[in-house]
XYZ file of C-alpha atoms in Angstrom:
434
model
C -108.513 -142.366 268.466
C -106.629 -142.537 271.762
C -106.796 -138.746 272.118
C -110.520 -138.716 271.383
C -111.121 -141.528 273.848
C -109.220 -139.646 276.553
C -111.252 -136.518 275.811
C -114.479 -138.531 276.044
C -113.410 -139.969 279.404
C -112.518 -136.469 280.656
C -115.859 -135.120 279.488
C -117.760 -137.918 281.194
C -115.735 -137.579 284.403
C -116.434 -133.840 284.495
C -120.128 -134.138 283.618
C -122.699 -133.392 286.270
C -125.283 -135.846 284.989
C -123.430 -139.189 284.952
C -123.621 -140.101 288.665
C -127.252 -138.854 289.069
C -128.242 -140.818 285.951
C -126.668 -143.994 287.338
C -128.477 -143.555 290.654
C -131.778 -142.953 288.860
C -131.276 -146.156 286.881
C -130.394 -147.976 290.115
C -133.609 -146.652 291.704
C -135.788 -147.779 288.798
C -134.165 -151.220 288.530
C -134.221 -151.677 292.320
C -137.907 -150.790 292.522
C -138.783 -153.190 289.730
C -136.771 -155.985 291.339
C -138.307 -155.515 294.798
C -141.828 -155.415 293.341
C -141.103 -158.706 291.560
C -139.862 -160.225 294.834
C -143.053 -159.084 296.574
C -145.305 -160.373 293.799
C -143.693 -163.822 293.882
C -143.915 -164.077 297.671
C -140.169 -164.392 298.130
C -140.053 -162.109 301.190
C -138.920 -164.170 304.239
C -141.562 -164.473 306.967
C -139.193 -163.368 309.744
C -139.022 -159.881 308.200
C -142.774 -159.276 308.275
C -142.587 -157.521 311.626
C -140.160 -154.975 310.171
C -142.035 -154.205 306.956
C -144.894 -151.857 306.141
C -148.153 -153.552 307.143
C -150.770 -150.947 306.174
C -153.320 -150.975 303.389
C -153.102 -149.988 299.749
C -154.567 -146.523 300.292
C -152.068 -145.782 303.040
C -149.198 -147.047 300.875
C -150.247 -144.804 297.998
C -150.548 -141.791 300.279
C -147.188 -142.491 301.888
C -145.361 -143.046 298.604
C -146.986 -139.963 297.071
C -145.794 -137.844 299.988
C -142.242 -139.174 299.615
C -142.236 -138.527 295.854
C -143.565 -134.977 296.079
C -141.278 -134.007 298.957
C -138.067 -135.407 297.437
C -138.493 -133.733 294.057
C -139.628 -130.493 295.708
C -136.706 -130.371 298.134
C -134.235 -131.258 295.369
C -135.468 -128.442 293.149
C -135.555 -125.855 295.923
C -132.186 -126.713 297.450
C -130.310 -126.770 294.153
C -131.942 -123.515 292.999
C -130.781 -121.785 296.180
C -127.349 -123.347 295.806
C -126.956 -122.100 292.220
C -127.849 -118.590 293.412
C -125.227 -118.785 296.162
C -122.644 -120.097 293.713
C -123.399 -117.264 291.310
C -122.581 -114.758 294.029
C -119.414 -116.666 294.926
C -118.387 -116.756 291.257
C -118.408 -112.973 291.211
C -115.636 -113.008 293.802
C -113.655 -116.068 292.760
C -114.314 -116.354 289.015
C -116.985 -118.106 286.919
C -114.591 -120.819 285.750
C -114.478 -122.187 289.280
C -118.143 -123.196 289.000
C -116.805 -126.338 287.317
C -115.588 -127.428 290.737
C -119.224 -127.531 291.850
C -120.416 -129.591 288.898
C -117.465 -132.009 289.200
C -117.891 -132.477 292.945
C -118.955 -136.056 293.717
C -120.810 -135.019 296.855
C -123.089 -132.728 294.882
C -123.632 -135.333 292.177
C -124.458 -138.077 294.688
C -126.841 -135.775 296.574
C -128.833 -134.957 293.445
C -128.729 -138.615 292.419
C -130.147 -139.775 295.777
C -133.063 -137.339 295.569
C -133.868 -138.145 291.933
C -133.240 -141.855 292.396
C -135.615 -141.949 295.378
C -138.240 -140.034 293.392
C -138.056 -142.473 290.467
C -137.977 -145.469 292.825
C -141.144 -144.331 294.565
C -142.936 -143.697 291.258
C -142.206 -147.230 290.042
C -143.380 -148.738 293.325
C -146.437 -146.482 293.429
C -147.703 -147.704 290.072
C -147.688 -151.294 291.341
C -149.858 -150.639 294.418
C -153.460 -151.750 293.792
C -156.562 -151.408 295.988
C -159.026 -154.328 296.321
C -161.174 -153.047 293.440
C -158.128 -153.307 291.184
C -157.004 -156.722 292.463
C -155.331 -155.959 295.798
C -151.534 -155.933 295.770
C -149.257 -154.174 298.253
C -145.486 -154.593 297.785
C -144.660 -154.442 301.501
C -140.907 -154.838 300.996
C -140.701 -152.185 298.265
C -142.820 -149.722 300.282
C -140.631 -150.282 303.348
C -137.485 -149.600 301.320
C -139.150 -146.423 300.027
C -139.692 -145.262 303.620
C -136.035 -146.020 304.390
C -134.956 -144.014 301.340
C -136.988 -141.054 302.653
C -134.873 -141.090 305.818
C -131.736 -141.343 303.659
C -132.889 -138.210 301.811
C -133.273 -136.364 305.117
C -129.724 -137.290 306.133
C -128.457 -136.354 302.660
C -130.098 -132.936 302.909
C -128.291 -132.235 306.177
C -125.007 -133.378 304.654
C -125.527 -131.308 301.517
C -126.150 -128.047 303.353
C -122.918 -128.417 305.314
C -121.020 -129.642 302.260
C -122.004 -126.753 299.992
C -121.459 -124.110 302.649
C -117.906 -125.410 302.976
C -117.340 -125.684 299.220
C -118.107 -122.020 298.533
C -115.639 -120.961 301.229
C -112.735 -119.234 299.510
C -110.062 -121.196 301.407
C -111.716 -124.466 300.408
C -111.859 -123.379 296.765
C -108.191 -122.395 296.840
C -107.298 -125.761 298.343
C -109.261 -127.673 295.681
C -107.723 -125.744 292.792
C -104.226 -126.118 294.237
C -104.819 -129.886 294.350
C -105.646 -129.728 290.636
C -102.371 -127.885 290.042
C -100.383 -130.550 291.880
C -102.183 -133.386 290.075
C -101.487 -131.940 286.631
C -97.917 -131.129 287.643
C -97.271 -134.730 288.647
C -98.758 -135.905 285.351
C -96.570 -133.650 283.192
C -93.378 -133.928 285.247
C -90.848 -136.740 285.421
C -87.831 -137.606 287.521
C -85.996 -139.110 284.527
C -83.571 -137.256 282.286
C -85.138 -135.879 279.121
C -83.588 -135.498 275.649
C -82.895 -131.899 274.646
C -84.836 -130.311 271.771
C -82.949 -130.190 268.464
C -81.439 -126.880 267.294
C -83.602 -124.636 265.066
C -81.476 -125.588 262.060
C -82.823 -129.146 262.390
C -86.145 -127.938 260.966
C -84.721 -126.162 257.905
C -86.849 -127.200 254.954
C -89.760 -128.403 257.119
C -93.236 -128.098 255.572
C -96.159 -126.624 257.569
C -99.354 -128.627 258.102
C -102.571 -126.601 258.259
C -105.662 -127.544 260.237
C -109.142 -126.229 259.442
C -110.523 -127.016 262.917
C -110.889 -124.520 265.739
C -110.861 -124.887 269.515
C -108.537 -125.632 272.408
C -106.265 -128.640 272.098
C -107.655 -130.935 274.775
C -105.734 -134.164 274.220
C -102.639 -135.098 272.234
C -101.608 -138.723 271.709
C -97.850 -138.140 271.663
C -96.963 -141.836 271.724
C -99.241 -142.686 268.812
C -98.050 -139.742 266.717
C -94.398 -140.564 267.476
C -94.949 -144.159 266.351
C -96.546 -142.946 263.127
C -93.622 -140.614 262.432
C -91.163 -143.432 263.079
C -93.016 -145.806 260.734
C -93.036 -143.185 257.974
C -89.405 -142.146 258.524
C -90.127 -138.491 259.243
C -90.012 -135.949 262.081
C -92.895 -133.783 263.298
C -92.732 -130.587 265.298
C -96.048 -129.625 266.877
C -96.644 -125.877 267.087
C -99.343 -126.177 269.758
C -99.638 -128.057 273.042
C -102.611 -129.049 275.208
C -104.363 -125.837 276.251
C -103.371 -123.831 273.160
C -106.045 -122.539 270.811
C -106.007 -123.961 267.292
C -106.951 -121.321 264.721
C -108.671 -122.508 261.525
C -106.302 -122.500 258.564
C -103.240 -121.804 260.709
C -100.315 -124.273 260.760
C -100.595 -126.788 263.586
C -97.298 -128.595 262.949
C -94.158 -128.794 260.818
C -92.925 -131.975 259.163
C -89.590 -132.952 257.612
C -89.572 -134.683 255.203
C -93.269 -134.269 254.200
C -95.661 -137.207 254.002
C -99.094 -137.260 252.367
C -100.906 -138.793 255.331
C -99.405 -136.409 257.899
C -102.451 -134.121 258.201
C -104.758 -137.071 258.822
C -102.345 -138.595 261.341
C -102.196 -135.346 263.320
C -105.983 -135.014 263.186
C -106.367 -138.530 264.553
C -103.819 -137.863 267.326
C -105.499 -134.674 268.566
C -108.846 -133.866 270.151
C -110.155 -130.300 270.394
C -112.634 -128.780 272.811
C -114.495 -125.440 272.907
C -113.229 -124.854 276.463
C -109.896 -125.199 278.227
C -109.549 -128.048 280.672
C -107.150 -128.379 283.581
C -106.665 -132.150 283.279
C -103.725 -131.770 280.851
C -103.175 -127.998 280.840
C -100.887 -127.011 283.706
C -100.933 -123.290 282.910
C -104.736 -123.211 282.920
C -104.827 -124.933 286.312
C -102.367 -122.322 287.624
C -104.324 -119.448 286.095
C -107.500 -120.611 287.794
C -105.708 -120.203 291.107
C -104.207 -116.882 290.058
C -107.658 -115.630 289.033
C -108.880 -115.998 292.613
C -105.975 -113.843 293.776
C -106.419 -111.210 291.068
C -110.124 -110.835 291.833
C -109.351 -110.566 295.529
C -106.968 -107.685 294.779
C -109.539 -105.781 292.698
C -110.794 -102.480 294.197
C -114.324 -103.860 294.510
C -113.253 -106.755 296.765
C -109.897 -105.637 298.240
C -109.104 -108.870 300.104
C -105.293 -109.188 300.349
C -105.579 -112.151 302.760
C -107.032 -114.295 299.952
C -104.197 -113.245 297.648
C -101.669 -114.195 300.316
C -103.343 -117.593 300.712
C -103.039 -118.170 296.959
C -99.350 -117.208 297.044
C -98.745 -119.774 299.792
C -100.301 -122.516 297.639
C -98.279 -121.459 294.589
C -95.063 -121.566 296.595
C -95.993 -125.004 297.885
C -96.498 -126.229 294.307
C -93.043 -124.958 293.292
C -91.505 -126.716 296.291
C -93.212 -129.925 295.151
C -91.479 -129.430 291.795
C -87.978 -129.603 293.321
C -87.362 -133.353 292.759
C -89.218 -133.356 289.433
C -88.301 -132.233 285.951
C -90.758 -130.956 283.374
C -90.886 -132.965 280.177
C -89.122 -131.479 277.165
C -91.647 -132.957 274.741
C -88.975 -134.672 272.633
C -89.798 -138.233 271.518
C -87.095 -140.459 270.069
C -87.392 -143.770 268.264
C -84.393 -145.840 267.188
C -82.059 -143.101 268.496
C -83.520 -140.377 266.294
C -85.956 -137.551 266.961
C -89.416 -138.218 265.550
C -91.657 -135.779 267.466
C -91.205 -132.508 269.320
C -94.100 -131.022 271.316
C -93.758 -127.665 273.108
C -94.106 -128.363 276.822
C -94.327 -125.974 279.757
C -90.947 -124.640 280.873
C -90.114 -123.826 284.479
C -89.657 -120.108 283.822
C -92.986 -120.064 281.973
C -94.668 -121.765 284.919
C -93.218 -119.273 287.411
C -94.294 -116.406 285.173
C -97.869 -117.700 285.044
C -97.886 -117.882 288.844
C -96.494 -114.458 289.703
C -96.847 -111.997 286.829
C -100.560 -111.176 287.129
C -100.553 -111.152 290.920
C -97.595 -108.754 290.991
C -99.181 -106.505 288.389
C -102.427 -106.289 290.375
C -100.701 -105.958 293.767
C -99.130 -102.583 292.938
C -99.279 -100.376 296.021
C -100.199 -103.275 298.349
C -97.093 -103.829 300.521
C -98.537 -106.799 302.431
C -98.966 -108.824 299.233
C -95.583 -107.791 297.810
C -93.866 -108.735 301.072
C -95.528 -112.135 301.120
C -94.657 -112.717 297.470
C -90.952 -112.257 298.166
C -91.209 -114.411 301.308
C -92.793 -117.210 299.287
C -90.033 -116.962 296.687
C -87.469 -117.125 299.498
C -88.923 -120.410 300.730
C -88.980 -121.754 297.160
C -85.256 -121.128 296.598
C -84.505 -122.546 300.047
C -85.393 -126.003 298.711
C -84.619 -125.467 295.022
C -80.901 -125.361 294.188
C -81.039 -125.680 290.402
C -79.280 -122.532 289.081
C -81.626 -122.020 286.129
C -84.705 -122.371 288.311
C -83.350 -120.047 290.979
C -82.602 -117.470 288.301
C -86.195 -117.745 287.019
C -87.523 -117.080 290.535
C -85.016 -114.283 291.121
C -86.264 -112.484 288.017
C -89.697 -112.158 289.625
C -88.311 -111.144 293.014
C -86.406 -108.339 291.311
C -89.566 -107.277 289.460
C -91.419 -107.100 292.782
C -88.632 -104.957 294.211
C -88.708 -102.561 291.266
C -92.497 -102.273 291.410
C -92.289 -101.543 295.128
C -89.731 -98.783 294.563
C -92.086 -97.219 292.048
C -95.496 -97.671 293.733
C -95.014 -97.942 297.512
C -95.074 -94.456 299.023
C -94.434 -95.277 302.678
C -90.667 -95.431 303.517
C -91.387 -97.928 306.295
C -93.268 -100.297 303.987
C -90.595 -99.952 301.320
C -87.905 -100.751 303.879
C -89.780 -103.934 304.886
C -89.826 -105.038 301.261
C -86.123 -104.256 300.880
C -85.332 -106.367 303.959
C -87.268 -109.328 302.501
C -85.538 -108.939 299.157
C -82.126 -108.915 300.843
C -83.074 -112.112 302.681
C -84.085 -113.627 299.340
C -80.704 -112.772 297.823
C -78.938 -114.300 300.846
C -81.001 -117.458 300.437
C -79.932 -117.816 296.823
C -76.284 -117.320 297.766
C -76.170 -119.499 300.887
C -79.124 -121.890 300.673
C -80.809 -122.945 303.890
C -78.050 -121.265 305.865
C -79.620 -117.965 304.793
C -82.619 -118.691 307.020
C -80.651 -117.465 310.009
C -80.518 -113.998 308.423
C -84.217 -113.876 307.499
């Protein structure tokens, strides 16, 4: 249930409709409350000079104009924005449209327009001409006029906000923030227990799952407690972000327990789409996708790819004091649960493989890739991590020797690779040779 609750919270947080719906409700409730205050004569006399003092016909005309203009502007502006985002998605990837729907500024803007529209409708229905038993909610009408000015200011804000959000550098910055957030969530600065040897799972029984979809949430603590209570050990075969195939084994258990399948089902929540909140590799691949599209022949924008490489290098530098979790849970000094977690070499591979493969014959991108790796190893002194980065620097060098035809460009890449090797050997002292 914890996993399902977390998934529900993630879904609500990423939904476009929650904030607008709350503002619409606030508009309706606020209009009803102000009309009640007006009808009971609770408006202080000192405020009369500041409130609307026209007749019922004028109030209806004014409120009708506000209602029609707010809903019309909201529909037109968001239609144009969706068209602009569709064009931007062709360059940066359709998955990045989620950044638009999750953006609080966009949600609040739509909510203000729709909330004002609903507010004005509720107030409008309470205005009565003398033939109907004259009633003019002066306070509510005045607030409606003020909300119209708020909508004007919001429109100005929204135009500037959206034009900045579809800028490629802004998108790269937002996605890189997602990468850092997920990285901090999955990393730790404490020592982690090592996974057991493969022989530990000899005789383990597979557990099938008939569901399908991406593993969105996994309640590791709850599943570990269950395994401890039932004196067994579970090895998950999937992690958040992996696709669960119907009928395929989702875990191994030793010794087997009858309720294991139900326990795993209760500890997992699946989704039809991948989500970056718990899936570090997906967050990285979103950033890599921007770079790969920029390197395509139709766009051919190496500067965007270089900007992505800078953000990826920055994320690896942030990793220096942290350690990725091993996914091993122990209770009472024994292993009860093992979940496959992202390894450092796997993370580096997700960052650089696709960019290198698509940057063949582009010396500027290859040069920057090696420079970024040089800065990474300048602050990372863990031998295993440096070796993982060196593997990719060597791959870049070999690709350059095969694909770069200009001797001058190839020499520049060789110089950067030599500086990288010096950095690994000498640390920060190698900067003097760069």
